Tab-separated table of C-alpha atoms and ligand atoms in Angstrom:
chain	number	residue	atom	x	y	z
A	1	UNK	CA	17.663	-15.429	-7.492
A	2	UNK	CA	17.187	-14.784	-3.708
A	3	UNK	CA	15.495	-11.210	-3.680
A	4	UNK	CA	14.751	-9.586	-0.227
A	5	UNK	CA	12.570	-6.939	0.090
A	6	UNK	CA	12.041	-3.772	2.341
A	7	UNK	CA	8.558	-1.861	2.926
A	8	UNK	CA	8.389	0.500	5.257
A	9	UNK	CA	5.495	2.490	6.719
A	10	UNK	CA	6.094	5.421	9.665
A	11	UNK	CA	5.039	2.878	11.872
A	12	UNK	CA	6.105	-0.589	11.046
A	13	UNK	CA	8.894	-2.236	9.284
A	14	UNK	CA	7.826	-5.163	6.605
A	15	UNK	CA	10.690	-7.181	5.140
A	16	UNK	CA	10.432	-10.932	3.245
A	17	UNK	CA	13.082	-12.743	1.252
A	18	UNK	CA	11.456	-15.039	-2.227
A	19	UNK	CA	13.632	-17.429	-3.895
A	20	UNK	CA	13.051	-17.696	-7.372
A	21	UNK	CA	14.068	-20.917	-9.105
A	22	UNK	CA	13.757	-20.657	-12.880
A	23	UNK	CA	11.185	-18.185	-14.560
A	24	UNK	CA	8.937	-16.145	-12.475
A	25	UNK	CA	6.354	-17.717	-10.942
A	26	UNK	CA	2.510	-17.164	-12.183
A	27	UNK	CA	1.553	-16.718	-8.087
A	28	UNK	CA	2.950	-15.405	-5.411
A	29	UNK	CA	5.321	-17.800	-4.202
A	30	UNK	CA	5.932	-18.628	0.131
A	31	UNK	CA	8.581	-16.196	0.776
A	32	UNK	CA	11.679	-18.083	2.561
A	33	UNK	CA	11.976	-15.690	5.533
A	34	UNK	CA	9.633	-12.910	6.801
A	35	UNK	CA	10.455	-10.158	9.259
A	36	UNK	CA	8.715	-7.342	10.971
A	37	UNK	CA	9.237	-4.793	12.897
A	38	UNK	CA	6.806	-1.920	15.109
A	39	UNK	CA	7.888	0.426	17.097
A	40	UNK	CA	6.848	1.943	20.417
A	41	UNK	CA	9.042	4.991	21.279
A	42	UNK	CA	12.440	2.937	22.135
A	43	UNK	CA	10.939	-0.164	21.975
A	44	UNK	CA	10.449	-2.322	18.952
A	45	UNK	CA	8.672	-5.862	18.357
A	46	UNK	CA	10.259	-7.990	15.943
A	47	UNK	CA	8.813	-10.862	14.462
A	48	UNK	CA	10.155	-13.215	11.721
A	49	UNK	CA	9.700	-16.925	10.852
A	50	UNK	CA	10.880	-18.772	7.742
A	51	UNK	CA	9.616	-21.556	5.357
A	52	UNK	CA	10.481	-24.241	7.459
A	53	UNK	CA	7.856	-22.850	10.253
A	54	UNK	CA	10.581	-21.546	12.773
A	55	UNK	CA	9.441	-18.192	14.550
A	56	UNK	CA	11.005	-15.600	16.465
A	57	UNK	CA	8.998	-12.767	18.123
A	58	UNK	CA	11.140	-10.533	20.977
A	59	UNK	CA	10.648	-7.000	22.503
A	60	UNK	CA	13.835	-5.278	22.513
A	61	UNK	CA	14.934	-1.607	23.087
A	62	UNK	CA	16.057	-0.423	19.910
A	63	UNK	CA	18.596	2.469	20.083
A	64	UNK	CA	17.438	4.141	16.608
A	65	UNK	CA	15.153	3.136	13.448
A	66	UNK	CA	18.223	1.918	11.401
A	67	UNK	CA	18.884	-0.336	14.787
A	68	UNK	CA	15.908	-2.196	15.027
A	69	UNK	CA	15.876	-3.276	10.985
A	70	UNK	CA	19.437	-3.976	11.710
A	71	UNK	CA	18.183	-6.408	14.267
A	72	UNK	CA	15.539	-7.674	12.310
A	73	UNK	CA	17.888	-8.669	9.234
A	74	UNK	CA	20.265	-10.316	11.481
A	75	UNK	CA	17.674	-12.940	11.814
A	76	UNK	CA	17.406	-14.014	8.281
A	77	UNK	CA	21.263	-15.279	8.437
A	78	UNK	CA	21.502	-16.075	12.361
A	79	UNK	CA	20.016	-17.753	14.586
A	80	UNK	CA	17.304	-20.569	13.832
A	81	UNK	CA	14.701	-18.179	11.578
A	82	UNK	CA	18.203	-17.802	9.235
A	83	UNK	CA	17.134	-18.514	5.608
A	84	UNK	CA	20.628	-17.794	3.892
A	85	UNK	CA	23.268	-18.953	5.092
A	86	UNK	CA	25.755	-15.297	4.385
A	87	UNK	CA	24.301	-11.834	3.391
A	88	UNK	CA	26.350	-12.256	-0.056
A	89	UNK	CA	23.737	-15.253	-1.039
A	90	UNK	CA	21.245	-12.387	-1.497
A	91	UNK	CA	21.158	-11.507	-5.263
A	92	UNK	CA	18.979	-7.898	-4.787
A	93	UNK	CA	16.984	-6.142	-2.597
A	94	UNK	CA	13.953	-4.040	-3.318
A	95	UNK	CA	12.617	-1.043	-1.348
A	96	UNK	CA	9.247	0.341	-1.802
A	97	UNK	CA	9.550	4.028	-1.852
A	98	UNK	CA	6.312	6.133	-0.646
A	99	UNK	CA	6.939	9.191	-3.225
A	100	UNK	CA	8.464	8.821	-6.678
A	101	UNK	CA	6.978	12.315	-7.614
A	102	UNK	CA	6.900	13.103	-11.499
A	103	UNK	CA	9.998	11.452	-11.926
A	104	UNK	CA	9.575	7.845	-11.394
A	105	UNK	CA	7.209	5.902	-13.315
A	106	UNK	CA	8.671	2.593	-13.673
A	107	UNK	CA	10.133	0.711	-11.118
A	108	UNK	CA	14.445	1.808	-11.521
A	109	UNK	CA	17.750	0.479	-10.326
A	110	UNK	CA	18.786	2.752	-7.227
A	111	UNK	CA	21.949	4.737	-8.060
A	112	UNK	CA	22.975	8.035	-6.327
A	113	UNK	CA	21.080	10.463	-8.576
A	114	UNK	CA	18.100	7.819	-8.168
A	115	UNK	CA	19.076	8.192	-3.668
A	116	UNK	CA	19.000	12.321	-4.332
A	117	UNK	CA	16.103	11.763	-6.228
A	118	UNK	CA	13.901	9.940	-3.017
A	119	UNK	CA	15.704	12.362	-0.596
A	120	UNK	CA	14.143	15.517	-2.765
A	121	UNK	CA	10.719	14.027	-3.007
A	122	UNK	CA	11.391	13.956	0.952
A	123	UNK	CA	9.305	17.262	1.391
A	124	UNK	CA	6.535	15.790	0.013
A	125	UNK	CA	6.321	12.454	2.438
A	126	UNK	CA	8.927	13.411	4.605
A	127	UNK	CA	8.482	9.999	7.387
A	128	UNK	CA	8.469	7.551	4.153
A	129	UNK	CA	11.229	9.259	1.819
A	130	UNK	CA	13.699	9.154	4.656
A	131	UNK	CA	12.812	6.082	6.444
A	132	UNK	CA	13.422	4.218	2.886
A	133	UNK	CA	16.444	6.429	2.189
A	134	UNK	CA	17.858	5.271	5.945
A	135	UNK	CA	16.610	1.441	4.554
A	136	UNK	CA	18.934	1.742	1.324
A	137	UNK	CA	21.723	3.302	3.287
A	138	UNK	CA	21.223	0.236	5.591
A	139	UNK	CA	21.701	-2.369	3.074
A	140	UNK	CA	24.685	-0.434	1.523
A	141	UNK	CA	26.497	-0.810	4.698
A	142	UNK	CA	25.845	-3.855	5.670
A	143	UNK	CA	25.285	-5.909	2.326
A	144	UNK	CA	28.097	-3.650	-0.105
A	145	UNK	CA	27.543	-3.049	-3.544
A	146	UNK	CA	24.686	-4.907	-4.514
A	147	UNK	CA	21.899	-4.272	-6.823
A	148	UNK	CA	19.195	-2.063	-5.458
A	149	UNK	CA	16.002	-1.226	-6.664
A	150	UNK	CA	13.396	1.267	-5.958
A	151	UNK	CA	9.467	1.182	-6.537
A	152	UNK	CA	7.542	3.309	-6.213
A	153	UNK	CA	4.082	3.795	-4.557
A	154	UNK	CA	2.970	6.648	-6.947
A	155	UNK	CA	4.176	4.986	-10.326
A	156	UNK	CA	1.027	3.542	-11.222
A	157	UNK	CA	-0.453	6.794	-11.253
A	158	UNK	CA	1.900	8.631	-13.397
A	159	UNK	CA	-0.101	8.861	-16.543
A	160	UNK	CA	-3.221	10.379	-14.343
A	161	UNK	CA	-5.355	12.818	-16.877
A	162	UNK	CA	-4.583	16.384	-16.057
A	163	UNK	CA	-8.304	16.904	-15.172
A	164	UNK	CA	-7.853	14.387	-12.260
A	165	UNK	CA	-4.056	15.379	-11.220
A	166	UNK	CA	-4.122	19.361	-11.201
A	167	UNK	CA	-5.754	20.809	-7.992
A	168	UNK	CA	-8.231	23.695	-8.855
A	169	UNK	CA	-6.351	26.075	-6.595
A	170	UNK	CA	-4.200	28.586	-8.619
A	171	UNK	CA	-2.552	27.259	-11.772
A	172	UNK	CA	1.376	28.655	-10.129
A	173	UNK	CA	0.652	25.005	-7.791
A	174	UNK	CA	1.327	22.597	-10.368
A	175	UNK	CA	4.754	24.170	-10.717
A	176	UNK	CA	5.605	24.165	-7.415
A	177	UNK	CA	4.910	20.142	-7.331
A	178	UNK	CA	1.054	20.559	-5.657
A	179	UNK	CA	-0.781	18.413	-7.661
A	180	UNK	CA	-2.274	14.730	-7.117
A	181	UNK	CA	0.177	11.861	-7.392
A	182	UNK	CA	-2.274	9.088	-5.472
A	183	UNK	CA	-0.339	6.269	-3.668
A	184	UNK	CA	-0.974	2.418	-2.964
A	185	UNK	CA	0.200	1.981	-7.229
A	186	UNK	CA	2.095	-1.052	-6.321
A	187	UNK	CA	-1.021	-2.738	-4.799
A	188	UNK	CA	-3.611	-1.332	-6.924
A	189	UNK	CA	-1.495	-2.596	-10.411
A	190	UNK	CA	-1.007	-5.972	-9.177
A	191	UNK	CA	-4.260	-5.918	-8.382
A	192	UNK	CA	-5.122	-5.001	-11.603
A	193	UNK	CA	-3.139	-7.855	-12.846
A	194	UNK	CA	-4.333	-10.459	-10.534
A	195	UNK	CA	-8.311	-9.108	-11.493
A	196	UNK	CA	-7.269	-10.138	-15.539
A	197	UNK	CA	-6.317	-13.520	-14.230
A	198	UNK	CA	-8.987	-14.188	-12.020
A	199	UNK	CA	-11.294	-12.992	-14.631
A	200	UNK	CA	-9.904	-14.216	-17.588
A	201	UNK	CA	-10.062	-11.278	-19.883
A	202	UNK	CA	-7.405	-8.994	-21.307
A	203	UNK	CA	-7.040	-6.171	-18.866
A	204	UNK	CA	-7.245	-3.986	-22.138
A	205	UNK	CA	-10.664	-4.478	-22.197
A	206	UNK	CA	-11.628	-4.167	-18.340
A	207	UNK	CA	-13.069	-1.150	-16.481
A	208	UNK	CA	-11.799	-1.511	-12.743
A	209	UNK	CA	-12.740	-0.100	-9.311
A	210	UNK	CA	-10.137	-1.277	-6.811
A	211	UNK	CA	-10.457	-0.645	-3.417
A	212	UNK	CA	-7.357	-0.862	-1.269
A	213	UNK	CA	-9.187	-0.720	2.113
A	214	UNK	CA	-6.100	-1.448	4.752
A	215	UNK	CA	-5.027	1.425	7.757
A	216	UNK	CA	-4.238	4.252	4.939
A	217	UNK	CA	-7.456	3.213	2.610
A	218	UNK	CA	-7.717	4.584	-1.312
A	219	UNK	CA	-9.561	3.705	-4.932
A	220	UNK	CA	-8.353	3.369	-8.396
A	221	UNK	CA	-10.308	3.751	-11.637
A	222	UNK	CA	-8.554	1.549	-13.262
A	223	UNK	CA	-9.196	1.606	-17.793
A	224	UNK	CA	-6.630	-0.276	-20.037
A	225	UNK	CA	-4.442	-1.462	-17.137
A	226	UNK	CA	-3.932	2.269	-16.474
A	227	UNK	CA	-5.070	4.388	-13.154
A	228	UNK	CA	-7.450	7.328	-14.732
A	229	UNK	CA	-8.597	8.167	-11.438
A	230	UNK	CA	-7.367	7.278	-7.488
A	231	UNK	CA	-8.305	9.056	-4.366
A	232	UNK	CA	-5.260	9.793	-2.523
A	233	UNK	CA	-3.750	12.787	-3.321
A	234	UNK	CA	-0.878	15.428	-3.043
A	235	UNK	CA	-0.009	13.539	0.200
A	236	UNK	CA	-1.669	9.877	1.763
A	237	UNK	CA	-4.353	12.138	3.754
A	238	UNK	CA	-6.697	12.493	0.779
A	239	UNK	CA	-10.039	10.616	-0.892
A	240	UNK	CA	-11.249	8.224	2.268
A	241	UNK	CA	-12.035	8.174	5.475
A	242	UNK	CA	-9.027	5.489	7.238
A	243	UNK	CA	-8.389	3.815	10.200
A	244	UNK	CA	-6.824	7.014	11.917
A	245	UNK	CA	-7.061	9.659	8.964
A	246	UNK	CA	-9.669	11.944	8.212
A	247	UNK	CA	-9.160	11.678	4.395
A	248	UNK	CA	-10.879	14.391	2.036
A	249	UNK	CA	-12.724	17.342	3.966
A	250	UNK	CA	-13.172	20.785	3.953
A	251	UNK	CA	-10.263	23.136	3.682
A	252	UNK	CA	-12.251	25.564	5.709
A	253	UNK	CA	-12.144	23.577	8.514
A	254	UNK	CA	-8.987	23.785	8.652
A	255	UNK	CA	-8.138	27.752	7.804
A	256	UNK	CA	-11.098	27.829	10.511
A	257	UNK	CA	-8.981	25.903	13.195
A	258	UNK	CA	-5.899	27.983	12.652
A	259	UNK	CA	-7.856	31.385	12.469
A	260	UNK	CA	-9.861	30.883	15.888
A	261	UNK	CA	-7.852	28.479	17.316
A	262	UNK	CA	-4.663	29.243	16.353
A	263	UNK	CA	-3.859	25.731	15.611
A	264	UNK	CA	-0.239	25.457	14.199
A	265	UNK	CA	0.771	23.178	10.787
A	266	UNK	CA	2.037	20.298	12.968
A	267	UNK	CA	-0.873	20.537	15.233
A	268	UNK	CA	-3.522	19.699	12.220
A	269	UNK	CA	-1.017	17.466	10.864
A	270	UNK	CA	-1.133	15.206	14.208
A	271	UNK	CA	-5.230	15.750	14.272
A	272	UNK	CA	-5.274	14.709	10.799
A	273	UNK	CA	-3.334	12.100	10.242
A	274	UNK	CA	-3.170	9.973	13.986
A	275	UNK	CA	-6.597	11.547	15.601
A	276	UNK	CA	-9.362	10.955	12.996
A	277	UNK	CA	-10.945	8.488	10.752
A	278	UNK	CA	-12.561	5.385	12.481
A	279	UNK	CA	-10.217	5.983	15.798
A	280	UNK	CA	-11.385	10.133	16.019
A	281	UNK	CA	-15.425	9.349	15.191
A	282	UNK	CA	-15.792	5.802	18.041
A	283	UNK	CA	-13.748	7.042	20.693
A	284	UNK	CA	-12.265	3.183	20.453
A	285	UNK	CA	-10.137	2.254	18.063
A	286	UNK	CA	-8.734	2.882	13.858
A	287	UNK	CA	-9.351	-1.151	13.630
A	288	UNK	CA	-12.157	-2.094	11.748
A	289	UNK	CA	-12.103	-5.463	14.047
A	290	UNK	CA	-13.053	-3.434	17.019
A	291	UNK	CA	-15.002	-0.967	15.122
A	292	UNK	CA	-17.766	-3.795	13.907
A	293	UNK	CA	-17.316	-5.805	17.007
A	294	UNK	CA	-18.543	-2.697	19.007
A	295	UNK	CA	-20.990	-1.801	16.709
A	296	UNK	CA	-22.584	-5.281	17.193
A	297	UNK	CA	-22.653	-4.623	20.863
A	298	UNK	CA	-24.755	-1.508	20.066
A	299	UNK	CA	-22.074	1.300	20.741
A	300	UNK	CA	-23.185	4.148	18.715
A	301	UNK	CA	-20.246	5.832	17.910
A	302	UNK	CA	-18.553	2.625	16.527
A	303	UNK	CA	-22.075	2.911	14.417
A	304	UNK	CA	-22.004	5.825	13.553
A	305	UNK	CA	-18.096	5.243	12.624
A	306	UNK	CA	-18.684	2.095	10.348
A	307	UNK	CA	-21.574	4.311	8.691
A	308	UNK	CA	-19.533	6.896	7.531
A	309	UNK	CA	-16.747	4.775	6.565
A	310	UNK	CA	-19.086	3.115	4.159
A	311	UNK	CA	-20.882	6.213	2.944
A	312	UNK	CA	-17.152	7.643	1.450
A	313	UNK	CA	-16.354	4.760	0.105
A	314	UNK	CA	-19.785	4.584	-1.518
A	315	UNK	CA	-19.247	7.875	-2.950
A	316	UNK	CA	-15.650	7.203	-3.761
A	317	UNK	CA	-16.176	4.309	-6.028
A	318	UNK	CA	-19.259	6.477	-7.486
A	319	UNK	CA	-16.900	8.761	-8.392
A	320	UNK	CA	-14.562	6.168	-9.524
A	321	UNK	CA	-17.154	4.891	-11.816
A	322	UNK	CA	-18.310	7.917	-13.040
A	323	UNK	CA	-14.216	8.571	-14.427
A	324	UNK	CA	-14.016	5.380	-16.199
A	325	UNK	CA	-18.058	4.914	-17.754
A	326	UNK	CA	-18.987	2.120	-16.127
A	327	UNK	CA	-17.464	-0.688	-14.223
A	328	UNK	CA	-16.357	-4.894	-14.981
A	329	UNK	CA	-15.520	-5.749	-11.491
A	330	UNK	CA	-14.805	-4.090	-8.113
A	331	UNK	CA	-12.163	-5.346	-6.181
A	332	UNK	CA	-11.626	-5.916	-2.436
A	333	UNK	CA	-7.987	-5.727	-1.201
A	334	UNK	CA	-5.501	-5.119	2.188
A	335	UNK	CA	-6.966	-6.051	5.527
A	336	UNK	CA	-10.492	-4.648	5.843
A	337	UNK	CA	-10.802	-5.343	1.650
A	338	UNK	CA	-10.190	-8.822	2.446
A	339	UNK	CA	-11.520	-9.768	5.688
A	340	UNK	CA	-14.567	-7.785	6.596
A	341	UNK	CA	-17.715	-9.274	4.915
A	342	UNK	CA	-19.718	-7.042	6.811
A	343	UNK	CA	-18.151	-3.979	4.815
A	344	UNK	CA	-17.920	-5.757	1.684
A	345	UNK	CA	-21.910	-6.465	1.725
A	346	UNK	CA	-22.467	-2.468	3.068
A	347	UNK	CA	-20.576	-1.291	0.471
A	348	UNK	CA	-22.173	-3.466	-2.290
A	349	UNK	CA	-25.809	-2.816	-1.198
A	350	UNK	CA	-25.826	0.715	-3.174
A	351	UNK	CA	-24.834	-0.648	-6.073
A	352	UNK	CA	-27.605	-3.290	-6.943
A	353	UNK	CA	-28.999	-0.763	-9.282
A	354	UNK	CA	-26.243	-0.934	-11.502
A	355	UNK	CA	-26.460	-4.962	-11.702
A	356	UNK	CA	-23.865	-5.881	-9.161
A	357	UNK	CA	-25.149	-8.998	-7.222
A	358	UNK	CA	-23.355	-10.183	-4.045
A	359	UNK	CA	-23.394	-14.305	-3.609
A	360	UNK	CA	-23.705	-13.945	0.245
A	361	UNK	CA	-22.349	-17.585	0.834
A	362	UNK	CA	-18.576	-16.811	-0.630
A	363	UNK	CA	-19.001	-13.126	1.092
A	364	UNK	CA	-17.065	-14.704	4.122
A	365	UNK	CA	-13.140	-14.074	5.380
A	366	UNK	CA	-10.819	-14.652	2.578
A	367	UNK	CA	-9.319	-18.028	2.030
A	368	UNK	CA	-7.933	-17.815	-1.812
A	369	UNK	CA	-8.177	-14.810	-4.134
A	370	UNK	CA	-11.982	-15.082	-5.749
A	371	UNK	CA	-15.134	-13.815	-7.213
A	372	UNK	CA	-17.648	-13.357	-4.695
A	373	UNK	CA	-20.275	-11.991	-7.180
A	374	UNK	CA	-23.346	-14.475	-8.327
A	375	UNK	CA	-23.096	-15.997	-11.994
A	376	UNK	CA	-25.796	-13.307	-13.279
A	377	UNK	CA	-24.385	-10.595	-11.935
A	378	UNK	CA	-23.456	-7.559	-14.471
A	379	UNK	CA	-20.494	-6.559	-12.105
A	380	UNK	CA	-18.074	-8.875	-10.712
A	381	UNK	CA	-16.796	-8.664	-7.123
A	382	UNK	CA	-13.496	-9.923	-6.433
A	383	UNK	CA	-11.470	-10.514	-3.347
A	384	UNK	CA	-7.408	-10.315	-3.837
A	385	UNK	CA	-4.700	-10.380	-1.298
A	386	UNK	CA	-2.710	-7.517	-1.139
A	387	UNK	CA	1.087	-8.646	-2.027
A	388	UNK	CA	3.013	-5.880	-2.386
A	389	UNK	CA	6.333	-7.635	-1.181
A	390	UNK	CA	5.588	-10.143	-3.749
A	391	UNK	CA	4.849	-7.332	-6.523
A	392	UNK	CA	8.150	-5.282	-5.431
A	393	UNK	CA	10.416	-8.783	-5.963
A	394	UNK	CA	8.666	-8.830	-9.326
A	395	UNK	CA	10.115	-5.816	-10.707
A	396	UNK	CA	13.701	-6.397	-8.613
A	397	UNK	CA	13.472	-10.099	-10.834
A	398	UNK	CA	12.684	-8.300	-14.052
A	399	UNK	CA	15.210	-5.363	-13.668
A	400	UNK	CA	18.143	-7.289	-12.876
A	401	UNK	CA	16.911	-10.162	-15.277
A	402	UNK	CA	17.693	-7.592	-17.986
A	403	UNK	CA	20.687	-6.301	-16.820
A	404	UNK	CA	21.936	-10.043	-16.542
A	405	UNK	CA	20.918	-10.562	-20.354
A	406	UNK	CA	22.051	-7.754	-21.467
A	407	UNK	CA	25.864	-8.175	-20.010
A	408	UNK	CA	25.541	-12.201	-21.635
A	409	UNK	CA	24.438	-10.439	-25.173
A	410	UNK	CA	27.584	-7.840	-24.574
A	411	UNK	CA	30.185	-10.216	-23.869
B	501	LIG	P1	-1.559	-1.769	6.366
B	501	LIG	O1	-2.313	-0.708	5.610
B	501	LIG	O2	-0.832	-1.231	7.562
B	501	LIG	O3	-0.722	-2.692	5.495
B	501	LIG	P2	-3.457	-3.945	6.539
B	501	LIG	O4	-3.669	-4.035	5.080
B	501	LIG	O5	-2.875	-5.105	7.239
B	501	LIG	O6	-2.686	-2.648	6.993
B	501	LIG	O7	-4.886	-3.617	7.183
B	501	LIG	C1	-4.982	-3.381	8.539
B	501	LIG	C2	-6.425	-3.203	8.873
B	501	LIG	O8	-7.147	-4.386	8.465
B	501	LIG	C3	-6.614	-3.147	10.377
B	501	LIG	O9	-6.607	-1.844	10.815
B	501	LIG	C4	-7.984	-3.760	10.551
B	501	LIG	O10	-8.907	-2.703	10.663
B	501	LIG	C5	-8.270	-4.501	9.277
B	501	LIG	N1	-8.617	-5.912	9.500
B	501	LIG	C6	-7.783	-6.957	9.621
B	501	LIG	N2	-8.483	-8.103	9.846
B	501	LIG	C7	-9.798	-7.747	9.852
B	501	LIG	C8	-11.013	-8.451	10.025
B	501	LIG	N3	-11.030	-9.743	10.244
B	501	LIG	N4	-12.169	-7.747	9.948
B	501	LIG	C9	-12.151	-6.429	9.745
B	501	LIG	N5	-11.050	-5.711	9.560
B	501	LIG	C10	-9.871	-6.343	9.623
């Protein structure tokens, strides 16, 4: 089954094509083909390379959104990063979409009350919904009638307790939709997957803290394979403090701004969201990379902005643990998760008291998925690549897998 697969962020296209021979694979398999695109205003830098090592990176002026993954797809069957040889070799294509709202849990088949569906949960992530409704609409054009299937970022979090989902502003907001629905599901589950494996115990029994620390950054208490507790909220702004978004602070600030300031909706929006978090507090950058390589070079607002990205996520997984009891293993994940020992070990350091010991000579940049915690220590650490793409082709392979099995029993 050749299964291609769409993620996209406001920012950035990701796209990869796995081939699956047989059963499902255990790991995640090489995908045949990669592609990616981000934009800058009407230009767009593609990238894509296949199994066989071939590579393709251009700068091109891209008349719309829809234009530029247009562009990008037309490598995977032209040109010498082609991994099929026609669009109708592709069996299914899977789109991760941003909001799912109360509706979706599971991952689901796209149909058009499933496309009205995204485009309603629209006013709740409104540069996601559409860019993945424009991705669908893409692929109907361009690829016919072929199976589609949606999953969604906010599934895993579906069965959140009411006393971490409902808001404590008036009661009337839960009916109007304002409640938490916590994002990142698709990573955090597989993570919660991979963490059973690694640790070889039946996620039934495991208490989990998983940290998905990438540009948009948030935590899952994870109990019985289920999220109990994550720190995103309503909308991808909540919990921690991100690359360029403030995360969780004080609604007066905010009613402040806008009484004495008169600072409009969109204006705290772009603040928010594009001028805070590591990027608003150094002055420098929202990459961690820069952010530690400054602080080394004894710039104290890079300090000062590593400091404070460690103390919320300190108090985050506190929190975290505090929802589920106790905690098995934390988990690293997405790019700072995997790759920054520094924050892995400043992270850690609070948490000695509880047991959790640190082996400081596998606390380097991640090579394989692993447990980076000492033999005797009460809480394992683990490191786990974020595959998302992987975990989205997953649920296309299941889903149609059925539907195939099901026609073979009908006929
Ligand atoms: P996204 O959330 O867009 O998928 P990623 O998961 O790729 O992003 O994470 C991107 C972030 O990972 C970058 O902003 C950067 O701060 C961080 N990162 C990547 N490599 C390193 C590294 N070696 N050390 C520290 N941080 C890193």
């Amino acid at each position: 089954m050749k299964i291609l697969v769409l993620n996209s962020g406001s920012s950035s296209q990701k796209s990869a094509l796995y081939e699956i021979l047989g059963t499902l694979p255990e790991h995640p398999p090489t995908p045949a083909w990669q592609g990616k695109i981000e934009w800058d205003g009407d230009q767009a830098d593609i990238q894509a390379q296949n199994s066989q090592g071939a590579q393709l990176e251009a700068r091109l002026k891209v008349a719309s959104r829809s234009n530029a993954i247009e562009q990008m797809l037309d490598t995977l069957w032209n040109g010498k990063v082609r991994a099929v040889s026609d669009p109708s070799e592709i069996d299914v294509v899977g789109h991760r979409i941003v909001h799912g709202g109360k509706e979706f849990e599971e991952a689901t088949v796209i149909t058009p009350q499933v496309k009205s569906a995204i485009a309603r949960m629209a006013v709740f992530a409104p540069l996601h919904n559409r860019a993945e409704l424009e991705g669908i609409e893409l692929i109907e054009k361009r690829l016919g009638n072929l199976p589609q299937v949606a999953v969604f970022d906010t599934g895993f979090h579906s069965h959140l307790p009411e006393a971490a989902a409902v808001y404590p502003g008036p009661f009337e907001w839960l009916a109007q939709g304002i409640r938490r629905y916590g994002f990142h599901g698709i990573n955090h589950q597989y993570c919660a997957g991979r963490a059973e494996q690694l640790l070889g115990r039946e996620l039934n029994s495991l208490k989990l803290v998983t940290c998905h620390l990438g540009n948009g950054c948030s935590l899952a208490a994870i109990r019985h394979g289920r999220s109990t507790d994550t720190t995103m909220g309503f909308t991808p702004l909540d919990g921690l403090m991100m690359g360029t978004r403030s995360g969780s602070l004080d609604p007066g600030i905010l009613t402040y701004l806008m009484r004495e300031e008169n600072s409009t909706g969109k204006h705290l929006d772009d603040l928010l969201n594009t001028k805070s978090g590591l990027l608003g507090i150094s002055g420098i950058s929202g990459d961690m990379r820069q952010i530690v390589a400054s602080m080394k070079n004894g710039n104290p607002r890079a300090k000062l902005a590593f400091e404070m990205f460690v103390h919320h996520l300190q108090s985050g997984i506190g929190a975290m643990i505090a929802a589920l009891g106790g905690m098995d293993a934390l988990v690293f994940t997405a790019g700072i998760g995997e790759n920054s020992p520094e924050l892995r070990a400043a992270a850690c350091a609070n948490f000695r008291f509880l047991g959790l010991k640190l082996d400081s000579a596998k606390n380097v940049p991640y090579s394989v998925d692993q447990d980076i915690s000492l033999p005797g220590s009460v809480v394992r650490v683990l490191i786990i690549r974020a595959q998302e793409d992987w975990a989205i082709a997953r649920d296309c392979w299941r889903l149609v897998s059925v539907k195939s099995s099901e026609r073979a029993d009908a006929s």
